[in-house]
Coordinates of C-alpha atoms and ligand atoms in Angstrom, one line a residue:
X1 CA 0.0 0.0 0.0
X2 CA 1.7 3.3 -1.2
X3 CA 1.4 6.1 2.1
X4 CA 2.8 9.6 2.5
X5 CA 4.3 9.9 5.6
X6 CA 4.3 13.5 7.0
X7 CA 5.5 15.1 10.3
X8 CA 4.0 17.9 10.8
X9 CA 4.2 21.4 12.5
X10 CA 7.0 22.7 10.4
X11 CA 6.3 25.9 8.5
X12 CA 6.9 25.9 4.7
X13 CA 9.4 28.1 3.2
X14 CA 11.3 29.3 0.3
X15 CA 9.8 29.0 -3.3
X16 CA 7.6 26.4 -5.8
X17 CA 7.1 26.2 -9.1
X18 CA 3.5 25.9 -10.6
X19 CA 3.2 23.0 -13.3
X20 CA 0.5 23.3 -16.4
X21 CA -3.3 23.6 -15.6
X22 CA -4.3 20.4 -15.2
X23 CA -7.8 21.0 -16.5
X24 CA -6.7 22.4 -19.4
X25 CA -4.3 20.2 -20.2
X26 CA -7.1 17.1 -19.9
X27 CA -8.9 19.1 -22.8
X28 CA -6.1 20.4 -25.1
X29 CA -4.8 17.0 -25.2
X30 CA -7.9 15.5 -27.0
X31 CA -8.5 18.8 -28.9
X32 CA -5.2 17.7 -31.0
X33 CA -7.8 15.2 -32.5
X34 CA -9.3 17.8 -34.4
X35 CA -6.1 18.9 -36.1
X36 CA -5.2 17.6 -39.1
X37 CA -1.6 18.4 -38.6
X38 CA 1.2 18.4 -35.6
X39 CA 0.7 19.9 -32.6
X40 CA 3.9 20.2 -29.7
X41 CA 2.3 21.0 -26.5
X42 CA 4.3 22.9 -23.8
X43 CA 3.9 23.2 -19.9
X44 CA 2.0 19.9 -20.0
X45 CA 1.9 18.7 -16.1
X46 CA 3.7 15.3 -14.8
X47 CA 0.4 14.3 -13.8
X48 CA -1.4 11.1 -13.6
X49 CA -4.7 12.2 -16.0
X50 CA -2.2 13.4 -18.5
X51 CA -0.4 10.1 -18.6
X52 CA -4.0 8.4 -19.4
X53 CA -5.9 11.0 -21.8
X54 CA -2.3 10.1 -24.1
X55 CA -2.5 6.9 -23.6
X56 CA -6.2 6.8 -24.7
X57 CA -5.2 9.2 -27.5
X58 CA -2.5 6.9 -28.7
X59 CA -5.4 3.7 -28.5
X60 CA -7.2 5.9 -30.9
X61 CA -4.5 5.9 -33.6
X62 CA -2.4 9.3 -33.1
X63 CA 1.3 9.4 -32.4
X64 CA 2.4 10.9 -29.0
X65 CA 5.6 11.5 -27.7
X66 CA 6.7 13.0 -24.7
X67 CA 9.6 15.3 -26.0
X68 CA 10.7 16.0 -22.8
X69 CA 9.0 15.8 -19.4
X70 CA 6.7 19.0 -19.9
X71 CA 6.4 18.6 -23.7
X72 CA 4.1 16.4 -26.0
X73 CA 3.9 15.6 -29.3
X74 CA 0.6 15.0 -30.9
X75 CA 0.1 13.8 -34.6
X76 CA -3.6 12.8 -35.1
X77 CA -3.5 13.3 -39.1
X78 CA -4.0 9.4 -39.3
X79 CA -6.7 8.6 -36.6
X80 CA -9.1 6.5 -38.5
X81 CA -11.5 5.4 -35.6
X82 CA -14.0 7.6 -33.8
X83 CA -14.9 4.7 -31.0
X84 CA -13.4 5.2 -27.8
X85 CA -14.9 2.7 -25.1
X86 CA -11.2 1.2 -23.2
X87 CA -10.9 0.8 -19.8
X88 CA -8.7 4.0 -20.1
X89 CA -11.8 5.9 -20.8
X90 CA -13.3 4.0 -17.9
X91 CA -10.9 6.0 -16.2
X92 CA -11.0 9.7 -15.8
X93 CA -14.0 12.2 -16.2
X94 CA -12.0 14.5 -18.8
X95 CA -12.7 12.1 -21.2
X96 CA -15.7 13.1 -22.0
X97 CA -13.5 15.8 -24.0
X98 CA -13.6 12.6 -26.6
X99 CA -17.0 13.3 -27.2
X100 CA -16.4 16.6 -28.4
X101 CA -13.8 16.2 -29.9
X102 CA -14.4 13.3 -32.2
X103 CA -17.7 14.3 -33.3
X104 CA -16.1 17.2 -34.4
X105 CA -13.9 15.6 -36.4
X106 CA -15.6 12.8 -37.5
X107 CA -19.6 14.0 -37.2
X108 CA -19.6 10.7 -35.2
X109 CA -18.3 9.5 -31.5
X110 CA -18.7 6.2 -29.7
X111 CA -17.3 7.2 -25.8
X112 CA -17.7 5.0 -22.8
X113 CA -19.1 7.0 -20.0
X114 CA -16.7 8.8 -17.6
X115 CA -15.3 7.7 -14.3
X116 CA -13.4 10.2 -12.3
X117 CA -13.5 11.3 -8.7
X118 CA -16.6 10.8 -7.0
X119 CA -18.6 14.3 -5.3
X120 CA -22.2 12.8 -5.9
X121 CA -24.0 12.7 -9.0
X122 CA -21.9 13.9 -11.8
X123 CA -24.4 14.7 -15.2
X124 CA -23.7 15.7 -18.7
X125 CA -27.0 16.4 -19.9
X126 CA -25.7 19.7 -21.0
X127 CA -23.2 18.4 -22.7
X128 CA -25.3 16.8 -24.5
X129 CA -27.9 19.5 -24.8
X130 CA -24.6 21.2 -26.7
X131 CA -24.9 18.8 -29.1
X132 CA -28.1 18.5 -30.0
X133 CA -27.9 21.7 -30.8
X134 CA -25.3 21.4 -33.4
X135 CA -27.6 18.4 -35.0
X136 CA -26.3 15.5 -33.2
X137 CA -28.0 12.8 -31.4
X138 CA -26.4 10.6 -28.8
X139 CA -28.0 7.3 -27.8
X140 CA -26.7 5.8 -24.5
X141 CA -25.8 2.1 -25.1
X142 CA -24.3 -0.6 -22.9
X143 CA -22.1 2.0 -21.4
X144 CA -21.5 4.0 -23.8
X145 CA -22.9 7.0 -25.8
X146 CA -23.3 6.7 -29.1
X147 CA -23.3 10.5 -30.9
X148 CA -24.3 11.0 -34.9
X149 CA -24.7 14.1 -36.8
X150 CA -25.6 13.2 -40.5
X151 CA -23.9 17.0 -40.5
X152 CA -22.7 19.1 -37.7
X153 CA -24.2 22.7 -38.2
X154 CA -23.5 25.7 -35.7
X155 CA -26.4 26.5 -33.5
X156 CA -27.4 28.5 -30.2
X157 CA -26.5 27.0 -27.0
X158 CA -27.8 28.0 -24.0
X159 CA -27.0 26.5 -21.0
X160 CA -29.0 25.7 -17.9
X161 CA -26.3 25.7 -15.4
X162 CA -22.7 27.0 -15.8
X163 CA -20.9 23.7 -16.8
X164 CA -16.9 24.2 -17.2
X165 CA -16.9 20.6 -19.5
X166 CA -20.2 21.5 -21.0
X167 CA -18.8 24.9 -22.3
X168 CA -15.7 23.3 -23.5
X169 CA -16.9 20.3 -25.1
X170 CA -19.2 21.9 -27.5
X171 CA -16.7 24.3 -28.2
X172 CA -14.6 21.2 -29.4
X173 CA -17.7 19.9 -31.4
X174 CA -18.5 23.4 -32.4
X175 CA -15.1 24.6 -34.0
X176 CA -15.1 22.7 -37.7
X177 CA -18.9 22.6 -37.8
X178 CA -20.9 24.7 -40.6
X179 CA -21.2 27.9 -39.5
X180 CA -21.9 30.0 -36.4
X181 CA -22.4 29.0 -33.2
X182 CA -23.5 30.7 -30.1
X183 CA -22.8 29.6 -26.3
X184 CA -24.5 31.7 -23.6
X185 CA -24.1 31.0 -20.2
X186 CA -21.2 29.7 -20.8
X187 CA -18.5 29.4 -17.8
X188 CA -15.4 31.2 -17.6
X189 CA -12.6 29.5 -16.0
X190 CA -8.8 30.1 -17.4
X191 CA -9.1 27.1 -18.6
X192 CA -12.1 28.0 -21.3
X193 CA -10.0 31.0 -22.7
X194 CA -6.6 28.6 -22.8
X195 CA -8.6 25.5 -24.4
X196 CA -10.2 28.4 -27.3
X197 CA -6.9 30.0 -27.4
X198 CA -5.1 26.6 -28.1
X199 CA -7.7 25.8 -31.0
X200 CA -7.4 29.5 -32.2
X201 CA -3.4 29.4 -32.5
X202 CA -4.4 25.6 -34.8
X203 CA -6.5 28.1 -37.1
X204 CA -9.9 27.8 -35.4
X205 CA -12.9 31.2 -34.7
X206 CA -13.5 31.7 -31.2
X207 CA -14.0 34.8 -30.0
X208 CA -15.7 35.6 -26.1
X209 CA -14.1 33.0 -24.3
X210 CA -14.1 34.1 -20.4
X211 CA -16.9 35.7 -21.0
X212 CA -20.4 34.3 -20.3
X213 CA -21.2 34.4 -24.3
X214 CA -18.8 32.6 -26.8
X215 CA -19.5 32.8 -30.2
X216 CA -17.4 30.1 -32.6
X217 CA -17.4 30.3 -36.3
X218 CA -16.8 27.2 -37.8
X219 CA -13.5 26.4 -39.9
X220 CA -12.9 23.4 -42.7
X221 CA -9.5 22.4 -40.8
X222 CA -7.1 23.2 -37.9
X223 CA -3.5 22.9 -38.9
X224 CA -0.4 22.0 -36.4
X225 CA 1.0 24.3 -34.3
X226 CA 3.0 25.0 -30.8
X227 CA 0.9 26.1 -27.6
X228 CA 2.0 26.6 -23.9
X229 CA -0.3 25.4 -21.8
X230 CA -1.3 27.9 -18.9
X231 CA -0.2 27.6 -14.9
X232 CA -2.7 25.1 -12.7
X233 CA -4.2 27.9 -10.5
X234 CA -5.6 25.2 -8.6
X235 CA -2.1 24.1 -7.6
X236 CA -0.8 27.5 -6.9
X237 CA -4.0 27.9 -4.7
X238 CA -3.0 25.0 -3.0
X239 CA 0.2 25.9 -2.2
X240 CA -0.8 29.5 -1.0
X241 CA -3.4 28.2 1.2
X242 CA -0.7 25.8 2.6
X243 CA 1.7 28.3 2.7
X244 CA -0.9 30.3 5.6
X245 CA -1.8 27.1 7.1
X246 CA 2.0 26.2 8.6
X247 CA 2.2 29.9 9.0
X248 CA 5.1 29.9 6.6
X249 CA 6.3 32.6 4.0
X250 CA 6.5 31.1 0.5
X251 CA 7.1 32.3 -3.0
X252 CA 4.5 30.5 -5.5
X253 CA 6.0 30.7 -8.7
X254 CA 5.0 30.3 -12.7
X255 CA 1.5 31.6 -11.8
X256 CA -1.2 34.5 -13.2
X257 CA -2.2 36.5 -10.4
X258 CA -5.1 37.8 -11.3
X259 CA -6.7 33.9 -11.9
X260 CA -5.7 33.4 -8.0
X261 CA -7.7 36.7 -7.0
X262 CA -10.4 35.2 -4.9
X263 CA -7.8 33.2 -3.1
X264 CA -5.4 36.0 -2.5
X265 CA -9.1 38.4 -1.1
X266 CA -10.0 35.3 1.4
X267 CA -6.7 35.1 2.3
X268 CA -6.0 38.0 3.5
X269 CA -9.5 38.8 5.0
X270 CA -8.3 36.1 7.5
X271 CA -5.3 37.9 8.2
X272 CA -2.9 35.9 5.7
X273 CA -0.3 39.1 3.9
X274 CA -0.5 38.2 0.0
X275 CA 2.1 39.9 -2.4
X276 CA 1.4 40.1 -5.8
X277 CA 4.4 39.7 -8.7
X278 CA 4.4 39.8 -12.5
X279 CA 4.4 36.3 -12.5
X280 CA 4.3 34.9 -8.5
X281 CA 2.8 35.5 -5.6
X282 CA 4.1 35.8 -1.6
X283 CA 2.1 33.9 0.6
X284 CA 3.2 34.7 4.4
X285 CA 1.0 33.9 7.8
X286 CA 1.5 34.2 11.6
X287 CA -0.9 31.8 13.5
X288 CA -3.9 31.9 14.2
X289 CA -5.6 33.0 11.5
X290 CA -9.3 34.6 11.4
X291 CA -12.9 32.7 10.8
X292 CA -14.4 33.7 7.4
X293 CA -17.4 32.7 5.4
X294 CA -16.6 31.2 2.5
X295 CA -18.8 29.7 -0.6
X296 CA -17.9 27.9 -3.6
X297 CA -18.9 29.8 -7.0
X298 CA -17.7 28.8 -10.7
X299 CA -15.1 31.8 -11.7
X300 CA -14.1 34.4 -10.8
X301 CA -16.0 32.9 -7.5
X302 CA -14.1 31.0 -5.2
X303 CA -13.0 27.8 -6.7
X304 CA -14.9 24.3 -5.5
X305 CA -11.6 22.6 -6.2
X306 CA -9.6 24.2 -3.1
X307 CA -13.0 23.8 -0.7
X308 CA -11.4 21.2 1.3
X309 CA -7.9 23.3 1.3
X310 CA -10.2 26.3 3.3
X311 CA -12.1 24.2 5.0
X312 CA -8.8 22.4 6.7
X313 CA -7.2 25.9 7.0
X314 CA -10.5 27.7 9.0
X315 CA -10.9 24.5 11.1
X316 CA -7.6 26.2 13.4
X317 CA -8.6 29.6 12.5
X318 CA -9.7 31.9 15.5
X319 CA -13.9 31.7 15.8
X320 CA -16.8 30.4 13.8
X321 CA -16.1 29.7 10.2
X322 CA -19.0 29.0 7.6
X323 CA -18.3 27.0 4.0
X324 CA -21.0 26.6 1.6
X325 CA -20.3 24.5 -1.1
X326 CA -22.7 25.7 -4.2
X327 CA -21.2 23.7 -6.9
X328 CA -21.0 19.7 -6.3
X329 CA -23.6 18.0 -4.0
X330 CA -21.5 15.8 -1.9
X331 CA -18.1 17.3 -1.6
X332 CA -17.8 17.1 2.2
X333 CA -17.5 13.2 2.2
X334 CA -13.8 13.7 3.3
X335 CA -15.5 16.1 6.7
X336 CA -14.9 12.8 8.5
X337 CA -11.4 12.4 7.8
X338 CA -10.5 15.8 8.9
X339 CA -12.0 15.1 12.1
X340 CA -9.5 12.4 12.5
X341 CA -7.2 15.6 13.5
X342 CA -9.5 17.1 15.5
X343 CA -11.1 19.6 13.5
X344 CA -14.4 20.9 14.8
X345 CA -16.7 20.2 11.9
X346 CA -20.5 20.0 11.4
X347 CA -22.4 20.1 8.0
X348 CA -25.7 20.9 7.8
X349 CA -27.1 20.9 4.2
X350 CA -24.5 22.1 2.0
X351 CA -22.8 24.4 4.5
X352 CA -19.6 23.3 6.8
X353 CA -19.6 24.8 9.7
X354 CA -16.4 25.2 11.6
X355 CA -15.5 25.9 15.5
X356 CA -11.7 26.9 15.1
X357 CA -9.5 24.6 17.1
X358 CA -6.1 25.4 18.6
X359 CA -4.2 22.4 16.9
X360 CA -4.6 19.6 14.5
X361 CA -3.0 16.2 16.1
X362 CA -1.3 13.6 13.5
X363 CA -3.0 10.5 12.5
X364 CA -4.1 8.3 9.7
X365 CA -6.4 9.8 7.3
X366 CA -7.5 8.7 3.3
X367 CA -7.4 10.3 0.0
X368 CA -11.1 10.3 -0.6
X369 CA -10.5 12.4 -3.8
X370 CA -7.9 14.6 -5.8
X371 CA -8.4 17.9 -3.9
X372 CA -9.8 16.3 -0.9
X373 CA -6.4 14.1 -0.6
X374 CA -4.7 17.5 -0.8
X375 CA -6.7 18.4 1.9
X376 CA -5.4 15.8 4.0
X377 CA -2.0 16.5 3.4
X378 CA -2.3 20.0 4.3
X379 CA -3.6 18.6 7.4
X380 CA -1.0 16.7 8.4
X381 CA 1.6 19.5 7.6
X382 CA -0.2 21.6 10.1
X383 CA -0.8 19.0 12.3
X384 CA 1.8 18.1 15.6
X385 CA 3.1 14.8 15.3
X386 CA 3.3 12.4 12.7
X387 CA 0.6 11.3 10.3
X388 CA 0.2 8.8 7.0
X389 CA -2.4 9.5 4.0
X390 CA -3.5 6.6 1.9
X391 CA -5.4 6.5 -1.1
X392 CA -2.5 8.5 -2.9
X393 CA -3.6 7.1 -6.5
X394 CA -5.9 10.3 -6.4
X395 CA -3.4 12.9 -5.2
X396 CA -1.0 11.8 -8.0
X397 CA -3.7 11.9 -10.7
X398 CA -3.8 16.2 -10.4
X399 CA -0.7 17.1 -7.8
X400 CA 3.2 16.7 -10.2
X401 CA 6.0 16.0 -7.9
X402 CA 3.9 16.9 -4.6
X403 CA 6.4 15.3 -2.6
X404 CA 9.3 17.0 -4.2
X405 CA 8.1 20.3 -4.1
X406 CA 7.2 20.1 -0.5
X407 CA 10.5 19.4 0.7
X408 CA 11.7 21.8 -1.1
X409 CA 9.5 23.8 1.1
X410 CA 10.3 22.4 4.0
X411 CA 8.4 19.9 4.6
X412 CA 9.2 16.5 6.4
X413 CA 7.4 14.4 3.9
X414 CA 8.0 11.0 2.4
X415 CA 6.8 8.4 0.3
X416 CA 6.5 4.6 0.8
X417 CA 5.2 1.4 -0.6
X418 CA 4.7 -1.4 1.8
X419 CA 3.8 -4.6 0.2
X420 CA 0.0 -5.2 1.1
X421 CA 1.5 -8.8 2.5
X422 CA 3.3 -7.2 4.9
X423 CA 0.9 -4.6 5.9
X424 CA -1.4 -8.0 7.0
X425 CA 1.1 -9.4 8.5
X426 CA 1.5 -5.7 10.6
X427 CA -2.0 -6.0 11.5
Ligands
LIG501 N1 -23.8 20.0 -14.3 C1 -25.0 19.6 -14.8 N2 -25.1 19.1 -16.0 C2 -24.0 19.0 -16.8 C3 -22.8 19.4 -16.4 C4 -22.7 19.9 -15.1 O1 -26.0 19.7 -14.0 O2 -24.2 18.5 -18.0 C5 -23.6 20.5 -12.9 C6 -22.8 19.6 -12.1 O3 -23.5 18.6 -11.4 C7 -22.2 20.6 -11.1 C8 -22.0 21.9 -11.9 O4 -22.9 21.8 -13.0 O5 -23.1 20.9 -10.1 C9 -20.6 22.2 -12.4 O6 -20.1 21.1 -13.1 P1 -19.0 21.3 -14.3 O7 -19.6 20.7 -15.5 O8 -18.6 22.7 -14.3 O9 -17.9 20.4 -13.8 P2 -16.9 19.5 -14.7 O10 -16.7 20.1 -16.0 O11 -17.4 18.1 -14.7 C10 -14.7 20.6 -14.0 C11 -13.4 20.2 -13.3 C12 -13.6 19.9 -11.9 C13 -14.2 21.1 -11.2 C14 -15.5 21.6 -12.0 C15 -16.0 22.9 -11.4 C16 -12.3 19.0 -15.1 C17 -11.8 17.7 -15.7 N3 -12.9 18.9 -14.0 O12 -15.6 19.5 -13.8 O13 -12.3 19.7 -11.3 O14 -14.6 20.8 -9.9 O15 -15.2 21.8 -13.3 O16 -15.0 23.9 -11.5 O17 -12.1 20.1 -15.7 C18 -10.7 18.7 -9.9 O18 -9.9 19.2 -10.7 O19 -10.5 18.2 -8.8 C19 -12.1 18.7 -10.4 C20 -13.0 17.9 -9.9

């Protein structure tokens, strides 16, 4: 069973390094099956989901090749299949990016249904709402859906909730259909503008992206190209709210400040001192901090993915904290494991609500998803004493060289594998 072991209580300081969005890079990647031509792809993160979404490219016929350890290759010029149903698929949620993508190309996608981390029901009737509007049907068979558009033709979309995969994967069916399409309501996350500035830069008409109305113009073909993907604001988020949580001073670096603005305002409501950079932000804290209210909006709103990273930081923050969670329905499954450290936690509906404690103590506590396992980590850097998080398989699916870049922090972090024989025999 792989573990982090973590003693806690030591501040972090000095600097990190933010890797490629993460949730830009799980769409890009499949985008490069609507060019008809090469496409190198920079700042790609060392991430788990990245590893898979190329993998599952390559099972579709295109040629990837990791240039170097931030840099892919993608030639999808001789992809002759449009039926996507591995295990791979199985897998991860981003792949419903396939949908998009290959009915784009190919007017026609057969794509297993989504796995990914589990917050309560997860729908794409929007997606698929996109879709139809563009003149394609999906039929859902034997675990997969089955999408068909005798011809793709641009068409208004409008949304019923602000969906960040809705919004992109329509854009990726909507970019070499016929004509003009229309997305309102659309959601605005960096990641929207990179994904529409990657497909622009292959020779694709979006204009609006970030904005809650994005209008695409169809093109015949996207040629090759070279594209940077942007900095994971979710990481650097992470980080920063690390960062105040050992009371330490560090430098988050590779980062756009402005995407981290609602972190940077909450943080230093609670008393956290925030710098801003051209290109990095200061993150410095004295314990304790301050109780805040706190609720979960899609961007420029606070973002759902670092709940659990406020949450664990107002649990030993001065007073009564509140966290309403307005995005997912069931993201405070991992409430129970932060009360393995002593956090003060009750949730009633979808609002958290917190009684600062002093201290955290160490202990053992799972990964119960990606940013909930960061979560726990946090925890235990904050926490007195030692502590081991298990479940790592979905830390390392979003988080590149977490151990590495906490030591380099100052952490007293480390990683192990024990055999799962020996582990019974240690029961
Ligand atoms: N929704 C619908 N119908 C749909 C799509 C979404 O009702 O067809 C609802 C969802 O149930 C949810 C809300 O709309 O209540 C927002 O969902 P959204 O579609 O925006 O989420 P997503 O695209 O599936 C992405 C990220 C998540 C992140 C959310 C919100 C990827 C691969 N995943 O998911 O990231 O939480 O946006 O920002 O981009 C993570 O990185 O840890 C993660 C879970």
């Amino acid at each position: 069973m792989e573990k982090l072991i973590i003693n806690g209580g030591r501040r972090l300081t000095g600097e990190v390094t933010i890797g490629g969005a993460k949730n830009a890079a799980v769409a890009i990647i499949p985008a490069a099956l609507l060019v008809e031509g090469i496409c190198v792809i920079e700042n790609v993160p060392c991430i788990d989901d990245v590893t898979v979404i190329s993998k599952i490219l390559s099972e579709l016929g295109a040629k990837v090749r990791l240039l170097n350890k931030t840099t892919l290759e993608i030639d999808s010029r001789h992809i002759n299949t449009f039926v996507a149903d591995s295990d791979l698929v199985r897998k991860m949620r981003a792949s419903y990016y396939l949908m998009g993508a290959l009915l784009g190309r190919f007017g026609e996608a057969v794509v297993s249904m989504p796995g990914g981390c589990n917050f309560g029901s997860r729908p794409i009737d929007q997606h698929l709402k996109g879709f139809s509007c563009l003149g394609a049907r999906t039929v859902e068979n034997g675990g997969n859906y089955e999408l068909h558009a005798d011809s793709l033709v641009g068409g208004h979309v409008f949304f019923d909730v602000v969906s960040v995969g809705a919004t992109m994967n329509v854009m990726l069916a909507a970019v070499r259909a016929q004509g003009i399409t229309i997305i309102e309501n659309a959601a605005k996350e960096p990641h929207i503008v990179d994904l529409a500035n990657f497909l622009n830069s292959m020779g694709a008409n979006i204009k609006g992206a970030g904005t809650d109305t994005i209008k695409i113009k169809g093109v015949e073909t996207l040629g090759g190209g070279t594209y940077s993907v942007i900095p994971d604001y979710i990481e650097a988020g992470t980080y920063m709210l690390m960062a105040a949580g050992t009371g330490g001073d560090v430098l988050v670096k590779n980062v756009i400040p402005k995407h981290l603005e609602s972190i940077t305002a909450k943080l230093k409501e609670i008393g956290a001192t925030v710098t801003e950079f051209d290109d990095s932000v200061r993150v410095s804290a004295t314990l304790p901090l301050r109780s805040a209210r706190v609720k979960t909006l899609p961007y420029p709103g606070f973002p759902t993915d670092l709940q659990p990273l406020i949450t664990t930081l107002l649990a030993v923050s001065e007073g009564t904290s509140y966290v309403n969670e307005s995005v997912w329905d069931n993201r405070f499954q991992y409430i129970d494991e932060l009360r393995r450290f002593g956090a003060k936690v009750n949730v009633e509906a979808s609002t958290a609500v917190l009684e600062g404690v002093t201290k955290f103590n160490g202990c053992s506590a799972k990964a119960l998803d990606l940013r909930a396992g960061a979560a726990m980590v946090m925890a235990a850097l904050m926490a007195e004493g030692k502590s081991e998080i298990t479940n790592l398989c979905y830390i390392y699916r979003g988080y590149e060289n977490l151990e590495e870049k906490l030591i380099n922090i100052g952490a007293d972090i480390r990683y192990i594998n024990v055999p799962d024989d020996e582990m019974e025999e240690a029961n």
